[in-house]
Amino acid sequence: AQSVTQLGSHVSVSEGALVLLRCNYSSSVPPYLFWYVQYPNQGLQLLLKYTTGATLVKGINGFEAEFKKSETSFHLTKPSAHMSDAAEYFCAVSGGYGQNFVFGPGTRLSVLP
Amino acid sequence: EAGVVQSPRYKIIEKKQPVAFWCNPISGHNTLYWYLQNLGQGPELLIRYENEEAVDDSQLPKDRFSAERLKGVDSTLKIQPAELGDSAVYLCASSSGTGRDGYTFGSGTRLTVV
């Protein structure tokens, strides 16, 4: 079975500062890992994913994440926060083909002017 | 290409009344999911369909919730009767089945039971 932990239910950063949202997972098989963003009153939008290959993956809106198997982590980063990045971010893990996604509890990102 | 379409966007009903949500997935996506999202929490799976077959409904409260996916395309999720605790956002998602490309989510239906 898979599970996801997101450290920090709420993260605040200043505009232009580094964004770091933490995600740790557990999986008994090589995982598929995803980050989703949710703006108010909207569905979830895929930011980026890791399935196989390069462990540093780049996504939309300048976000990237690195899969670290030894640390069972998939932290999301962005070098410079923008006001439009304020949203809820969810990390998700899947056990692979045909397996359901398990979502973390989410981290709400606030960007201060 | 149209995304995952859900309706209605918002629904307010009195407790003990029935309610239904509709989802139209992305064309060609054989896998369809219904998720429940409570305020401030991550989505939780209710049911997963592969074509018209419900392959995982272990988390669906079957005493009051039901779902169908006739012809393996559109899907309907029903609650009868609704309870106050059912107030939440109901999300529909679809995928190609392998899961490698992630899920595509609809905008959700926000249900308020009063």
PDB file of N, CA, C and O in Angstrom, chain A residues 32 34 36 38 41-44 46 49 51-52 88 90 96-106, chain B residues 9-10 33 35 37 40-43 45 48 56 91 97-107 110:
ATOM      1  N   TYR A  32       5.005   5.794  -8.997  1.00  0.00           N
ATOM      2  CA  TYR A  32       4.799   6.964  -9.829  1.00  0.00           C
ATOM      3  C   TYR A  32       4.488   8.103  -8.849  1.00  0.00           C
ATOM      4  O   TYR A  32       3.716   7.915  -7.909  1.00  0.00           O
ATOM      5  N   PHE A  34       3.521  12.356  -8.295  1.00  0.00           N
ATOM      6  CA  PHE A  34       2.886  13.496  -8.960  1.00  0.00           C
ATOM      7  C   PHE A  34       2.738  14.656  -7.984  1.00  0.00           C
ATOM      8  O   PHE A  34       2.587  14.455  -6.782  1.00  0.00           O
ATOM      9  N   TYR A  36       0.138  18.031  -7.827  1.00  0.00           N
ATOM     10  CA  TYR A  36      -1.008  18.718  -8.383  1.00  0.00           C
ATOM     11  C   TYR A  36      -1.184  20.051  -7.661  1.00  0.00           C
ATOM     12  O   TYR A  36      -0.857  20.183  -6.490  1.00  0.00           O
ATOM     13  N   GLN A  38      -4.170  23.109  -6.856  1.00  0.00           N
ATOM     14  CA  GLN A  38      -5.600  23.387  -6.861  1.00  0.00           C
ATOM     15  C   GLN A  38      -5.831  24.838  -6.479  1.00  0.00           C
ATOM     16  O   GLN A  38      -5.504  25.249  -5.356  1.00  0.00           O
ATOM     17  N   ASN A  41     -11.907  26.832  -5.715  1.00  0.00           N
ATOM     18  CA  ASN A  41     -13.103  26.456  -6.473  1.00  0.00           C
ATOM     19  C   ASN A  41     -12.792  25.843  -7.831  1.00  0.00           C
ATOM     20  O   ASN A  41     -13.602  25.953  -8.766  1.00  0.00           O
ATOM     21  N   GLN A  42     -11.651  25.208  -7.926  1.00  0.00           N
ATOM     22  CA  GLN A  42     -11.294  24.525  -9.165  1.00  0.00           C
ATOM     23  C   GLN A  42     -10.857  23.103  -8.869  1.00  0.00           C
ATOM     24  O   GLN A  42     -10.619  22.735  -7.723  1.00  0.00           O
ATOM     25  N   GLY A  43     -10.754  22.307  -9.919  1.00  0.00           N
ATOM     26  CA  GLY A  43     -10.245  20.955  -9.776  1.00  0.00           C
ATOM     27  C   GLY A  43      -8.727  20.962  -9.669  1.00  0.00           C
ATOM     28  O   GLY A  43      -8.099  22.014  -9.609  1.00  0.00           O
ATOM     29  N   LEU A  44      -8.151  19.773  -9.626  1.00  0.00           N
ATOM     30  CA  LEU A  44      -6.707  19.643  -9.508  1.00  0.00           C
ATOM     31  C   LEU A  44      -6.061  19.655 -10.885  1.00  0.00           C
ATOM     32  O   LEU A  44      -6.552  19.010 -11.814  1.00  0.00           O
ATOM     33  N   LEU A  46      -2.423  19.015 -12.995  1.00  0.00           N
ATOM     34  CA  LEU A  46      -1.128  18.355 -12.895  1.00  0.00           C
ATOM     35  C   LEU A  46       0.005  19.355 -13.105  1.00  0.00           C
ATOM     36  O   LEU A  46       0.040  20.067 -14.104  1.00  0.00           O
ATOM     37  N   LYS A  49       5.328  15.202 -12.995  1.00  0.00           N
ATOM     38  CA  LYS A  49       5.245  13.793 -12.636  1.00  0.00           C
ATOM     39  C   LYS A  49       6.609  13.131 -12.761  1.00  0.00           C
ATOM     40  O   LYS A  49       7.458  13.564 -13.549  1.00  0.00           O
ATOM     41  N   THR A  51       7.876   9.113 -13.348  1.00  0.00           N
ATOM     42  CA  THR A  51       7.529   7.704 -13.516  1.00  0.00           C
ATOM     43  C   THR A  51       8.805   6.875 -13.591  1.00  0.00           C
ATOM     44  O   THR A  51       9.021   5.973 -12.786  1.00  0.00           O
ATOM     45  N   THR A  52       9.645   7.161 -14.550  1.00  0.00           N
ATOM     46  CA  THR A  52      10.947   6.505 -14.642  1.00  0.00           C
ATOM     47  C   THR A  52      11.936   7.497 -15.244  1.00  0.00           C
ATOM     48  O   THR A  52      11.551   8.570 -15.704  1.00  0.00           O
ATOM     49  N   GLU A  88      -3.351  25.568  -3.263  1.00  0.00           N
ATOM     50  CA  GLU A  88      -3.163  24.338  -2.501  1.00  0.00           C
ATOM     51  C   GLU A  88      -2.401  23.356  -3.382  1.00  0.00           C
ATOM     52  O   GLU A  88      -2.715  23.195  -4.565  1.00  0.00           O
ATOM     53  N   PHE A  90      -0.886  19.402  -3.815  1.00  0.00           N
ATOM     54  CA  PHE A  90      -1.049  18.023  -3.372  1.00  0.00           C
ATOM     55  C   PHE A  90      -0.002  17.134  -4.031  1.00  0.00           C
ATOM     56  O   PHE A  90       0.180  17.174  -5.244  1.00  0.00           O
ATOM     57  N   GLY A  96       1.932   2.251  -9.655  1.00  0.00           N
ATOM     58  CA  GLY A  96       2.224   1.889 -11.028  1.00  0.00           C
ATOM     59  C   GLY A  96       0.984   1.528 -11.807  1.00  0.00           C
ATOM     60  O   GLY A  96      -0.130   1.886 -11.433  1.00  0.00           O
ATOM     61  N   TYR A  97       1.183   0.774 -12.860  1.00  0.00           N
ATOM     62  CA  TYR A  97       0.102   0.482 -13.789  1.00  0.00           C
ATOM     63  C   TYR A  97      -1.159  -0.009 -13.087  1.00  0.00           C
ATOM     64  O   TYR A  97      -1.122  -0.973 -12.331  1.00  0.00           O
ATOM     65  N   GLY A  98      -2.258   0.677 -13.362  1.00  0.00           N
ATOM     66  CA  GLY A  98      -3.548   0.251 -12.851  1.00  0.00           C
ATOM     67  C   GLY A  98      -3.775   0.493 -11.379  1.00  0.00           C
ATOM     68  O   GLY A  98      -4.821   0.108 -10.848  1.00  0.00           O
ATOM     69  N   GLN A  99      -2.810   1.111 -10.719  1.00  0.00           N
ATOM     70  CA  GLN A  99      -2.965   1.344  -9.280  1.00  0.00           C
ATOM     71  C   GLN A  99      -3.569   2.722  -9.020  1.00  0.00           C
ATOM     72  O   GLN A  99      -3.325   3.673  -9.753  1.00  0.00           O
ATOM     73  N   ASN A 100      -4.369   2.818  -7.963  1.00  0.00           N
ATOM     74  CA  ASN A 100      -4.976   4.096  -7.617  1.00  0.00           C
ATOM     75  C   ASN A 100      -3.949   5.064  -7.082  1.00  0.00           C
ATOM     76  O   ASN A 100      -2.957   4.665  -6.467  1.00  0.00           O
ATOM     77  N   PHE A 101      -4.203   6.331  -7.288  1.00  0.00           N
ATOM     78  CA  PHE A 101      -3.388   7.367  -6.673  1.00  0.00           C
ATOM     79  C   PHE A 101      -3.804   7.509  -5.216  1.00  0.00           C
ATOM     80  O   PHE A 101      -4.983   7.410  -4.881  1.00  0.00           O
ATOM     81  N   VAL A 102      -2.820   7.793  -4.373  1.00  0.00           N
ATOM     82  CA  VAL A 102      -3.087   8.176  -2.993  1.00  0.00           C
ATOM     83  C   VAL A 102      -2.566   9.583  -2.831  1.00  0.00           C
ATOM     84  O   VAL A 102      -1.392   9.857  -3.126  1.00  0.00           O
ATOM     85  N   PHE A 103      -3.416  10.474  -2.365  1.00  0.00           N
ATOM     86  CA  PHE A 103      -3.047  11.880  -2.243  1.00  0.00           C
ATOM     87  C   PHE A 103      -2.631  12.213  -0.813  1.00  0.00           C
ATOM     88  O   PHE A 103      -3.169  11.661   0.146  1.00  0.00           O
ATOM     89  N   GLY A 104      -1.702  13.133  -0.708  1.00  0.00           N
ATOM     90  CA  GLY A 104      -1.364  13.681   0.587  1.00  0.00           C
ATOM     91  C   GLY A 104      -2.416  14.673   1.043  1.00  0.00           C
ATOM     92  O   GLY A 104      -3.323  15.012   0.289  1.00  0.00           O
ATOM     93  N   PRO A 105      -2.288  15.187   2.250  1.00  0.00           N
ATOM     94  CA  PRO A 105      -3.297  16.097   2.809  1.00  0.00           C
ATOM     95  C   PRO A 105      -3.244  17.500   2.229  1.00  0.00           C
ATOM     96  O   PRO A 105      -4.164  18.295   2.457  1.00  0.00           O
ATOM     97  N   GLY A 106      -2.172  17.810   1.511  1.00  0.00           N
ATOM     98  CA  GLY A 106      -2.074  19.112   0.885  1.00  0.00           C
ATOM     99  C   GLY A 106      -1.298  20.125   1.711  1.00  0.00           C
ATOM    100  O   GLY A 106      -1.223  20.040   2.940  1.00  0.00           O
TER     101      GLY A 106
ATOM    102  N   ARG B   9     -21.995  22.472 -10.837  1.00  0.00           N
ATOM    103  CA  ARG B   9     -20.834  22.974 -10.109  1.00  0.00           C
ATOM    104  C   ARG B   9     -21.129  23.119  -8.632  1.00  0.00           C
ATOM    105  O   ARG B   9     -20.271  22.893  -7.786  1.00  0.00           O
ATOM    106  N   TYR B  10     -22.341  23.518  -8.333  1.00  0.00           N
ATOM    107  CA  TYR B  10     -22.754  23.715  -6.948  1.00  0.00           C
ATOM    108  C   TYR B  10     -24.148  23.114  -6.765  1.00  0.00           C
ATOM    109  O   TYR B  10     -24.977  23.165  -7.666  1.00  0.00           O
ATOM    110  N   TYR B  33     -12.682   7.930 -12.249  1.00  0.00           N
ATOM    111  CA  TYR B  33     -12.617   7.927 -10.789  1.00  0.00           C
ATOM    112  C   TYR B  33     -13.578   8.969 -10.223  1.00  0.00           C
ATOM    113  O   TYR B  33     -13.730  10.051 -10.785  1.00  0.00           O
ATOM    114  N   TYR B  35     -13.780  11.007  -6.637  1.00  0.00           N
ATOM    115  CA  TYR B  35     -13.087  11.320  -5.396  1.00  0.00           C
ATOM    116  C   TYR B  35     -13.946  12.244  -4.547  1.00  0.00           C
ATOM    117  O   TYR B  35     -14.706  13.069  -5.052  1.00  0.00           O
ATOM    118  N   GLN B  37     -13.550  15.179  -1.621  1.00  0.00           N
ATOM    119  CA  GLN B  37     -12.575  16.082  -1.013  1.00  0.00           C
ATOM    120  C   GLN B  37     -13.256  16.929   0.052  1.00  0.00           C
ATOM    121  O   GLN B  37     -14.079  17.796  -0.253  1.00  0.00           O
ATOM    122  N   GLY B  40     -10.015  21.401   3.206  1.00  0.00           N
ATOM    123  CA  GLY B  40      -8.674  21.375   3.764  1.00  0.00           C
ATOM    124  C   GLY B  40      -7.997  20.031   3.735  1.00  0.00           C
ATOM    125  O   GLY B  40      -6.970  19.833   4.401  1.00  0.00           O
ATOM    126  N   GLN B  41      -8.523  19.102   2.979  1.00  0.00           N
ATOM    127  CA  GLN B  41      -7.945  17.755   2.910  1.00  0.00           C
ATOM    128  C   GLN B  41      -7.681  17.349   1.465  1.00  0.00           C
ATOM    129  O   GLN B  41      -8.172  17.975   0.524  1.00  0.00           O
ATOM    130  N   GLY B  42      -6.918  16.280   1.318  1.00  0.00           N
ATOM    131  CA  GLY B  42      -6.669  15.739  -0.005  1.00  0.00           C
ATOM    132  C   GLY B  42      -7.827  14.889  -0.482  1.00  0.00           C
ATOM    133  O   GLY B  42      -8.647  14.439   0.308  1.00  0.00           O
ATOM    134  N   PRO B  43      -7.908  14.668  -1.789  1.00  0.00           N
ATOM    135  CA  PRO B  43      -8.976  13.822  -2.336  1.00  0.00           C
ATOM    136  C   PRO B  43      -8.856  12.380  -1.850  1.00  0.00           C
ATOM    137  O   PRO B  43      -7.751  11.862  -1.696  1.00  0.00           O
ATOM    138  N   LEU B  45     -10.404   8.463  -2.686  1.00  0.00           N
ATOM    139  CA  LEU B  45     -11.094   7.693  -3.720  1.00  0.00           C
ATOM    140  C   LEU B  45     -12.402   7.102  -3.200  1.00  0.00           C
ATOM    141  O   LEU B  45     -12.445   6.492  -2.129  1.00  0.00           O
ATOM    142  N   ARG B  48     -13.572   3.501  -8.599  1.00  0.00           N
ATOM    143  CA  ARG B  48     -12.806   3.532  -9.851  1.00  0.00           C
ATOM    144  C   ARG B  48     -13.454   2.577 -10.843  1.00  0.00           C
ATOM    145  O   ARG B  48     -13.786   1.443 -10.503  1.00  0.00           O
ATOM    146  N   ASP B  56     -12.888  -0.944  -8.222  1.00  0.00           N
ATOM    147  CA  ASP B  56     -12.547  -0.660  -6.829  1.00  0.00           C
ATOM    148  C   ASP B  56     -13.622   0.248  -6.262  1.00  0.00           C
ATOM    149  O   ASP B  56     -13.655   1.436  -6.552  1.00  0.00           O
ATOM    150  N   LEU B  91     -15.167  15.154  -6.802  1.00  0.00           N
ATOM    151  CA  LEU B  91     -14.321  15.315  -7.974  1.00  0.00           C
ATOM    152  C   LEU B  91     -14.385  14.075  -8.852  1.00  0.00           C
ATOM    153  O   LEU B  91     -14.338  12.954  -8.350  1.00  0.00           O
ATOM    154  N   GLY B  97      -5.526   4.820 -18.117  1.00  0.00           N
ATOM    155  CA  GLY B  97      -5.517   3.483 -17.541  1.00  0.00           C
ATOM    156  C   GLY B  97      -4.184   3.077 -16.974  1.00  0.00           C
ATOM    157  O   GLY B  97      -4.120   2.453 -15.931  1.00  0.00           O
ATOM    158  N   THR B  98      -3.096   3.464 -17.642  1.00  0.00           N
ATOM    159  CA  THR B  98      -1.787   3.084 -17.110  1.00  0.00           C
ATOM    160  C   THR B  98      -1.413   3.939 -15.914  1.00  0.00           C
ATOM    161  O   THR B  98      -0.655   3.525 -15.065  1.00  0.00           O
ATOM    162  N   GLY B  99      -1.944   5.160 -15.885  1.00  0.00           N
ATOM    163  CA  GLY B  99      -1.635   6.058 -14.783  1.00  0.00           C
ATOM    164  C   GLY B  99      -0.350   6.841 -14.956  1.00  0.00           C
ATOM    165  O   GLY B  99      -0.077   7.755 -14.186  1.00  0.00           O
ATOM    166  N   ARG B 100       0.424   6.520 -15.984  1.00  0.00           N
ATOM    167  CA  ARG B 100       1.714   7.196 -16.147  1.00  0.00           C
ATOM    168  C   ARG B 100       1.567   8.686 -16.434  1.00  0.00           C
ATOM    169  O   ARG B 100       2.430   9.473 -16.089  1.00  0.00           O
ATOM    170  N   ASP B 101       0.480   9.050 -17.061  1.00  0.00           N
ATOM    171  CA  ASP B 101       0.294  10.456 -17.429  1.00  0.00           C
ATOM    172  C   ASP B 101      -0.498  11.220 -16.386  1.00  0.00           C
ATOM    173  O   ASP B 101      -0.815  12.392 -16.586  1.00  0.00           O
ATOM    174  N   GLY B 102      -0.817  10.579 -15.286  1.00  0.00           N
ATOM    175  CA  GLY B 102      -1.592  11.244 -14.252  1.00  0.00           C
ATOM    176  C   GLY B 102      -3.069  11.232 -14.573  1.00  0.00           C
ATOM    177  O   GLY B 102      -3.503  10.708 -15.596  1.00  0.00           O
ATOM    178  N   TYR B 103      -3.818  11.778 -13.676  1.00  0.00           N
ATOM    179  CA  TYR B 103      -5.261  11.895 -13.867  1.00  0.00           C
ATOM    180  C   TYR B 103      -5.584  13.312 -14.345  1.00  0.00           C
ATOM    181  O   TYR B 103      -4.901  14.272 -13.982  1.00  0.00           O
ATOM    182  N   THR B 104      -6.662  13.428 -15.105  1.00  0.00           N
ATOM    183  CA  THR B 104      -7.212  14.737 -15.444  1.00  0.00           C
ATOM    184  C   THR B 104      -8.487  14.906 -14.647  1.00  0.00           C
ATOM    185  O   THR B 104      -9.382  14.060 -14.724  1.00  0.00           O
ATOM    186  N   PHE B 105      -8.542  15.981 -13.880  1.00  0.00           N
ATOM    187  CA  PHE B 105      -9.677  16.210 -12.999  1.00  0.00           C
ATOM    188  C   PHE B 105     -10.670  17.192 -13.612  1.00  0.00           C
ATOM    189  O   PHE B 105     -10.294  18.125 -14.340  1.00  0.00           O
ATOM    190  N   GLY B 106     -11.933  17.006 -13.254  1.00  0.00           N
ATOM    191  CA  GLY B 106     -12.940  18.009 -13.536  1.00  0.00           C
ATOM    192  C   GLY B 106     -12.908  19.078 -12.458  1.00  0.00           C
ATOM    193  O   GLY B 106     -12.110  19.020 -11.516  1.00  0.00           O
ATOM    194  N   SER B 107     -13.766  20.070 -12.600  1.00  0.00           N
ATOM    195  CA  SER B 107     -13.795  21.197 -11.657  1.00  0.00           C
ATOM    196  C   SER B 107     -14.493  20.856 -10.354  1.00  0.00           C
ATOM    197  O   SER B 107     -14.396  21.607  -9.391  1.00  0.00           O
ATOM    198  N   ARG B 110     -19.517  21.087  -5.730  1.00  0.00           N
ATOM    199  CA  ARG B 110     -19.525  21.416  -4.300  1.00  0.00           C
ATOM    200  C   ARG B 110     -20.924  21.190  -3.756  1.00  0.00           C
ATOM    201  O   ARG B 110     -21.867  21.872  -4.151  1.00  0.00           O
TER     202      ARG B 110
END
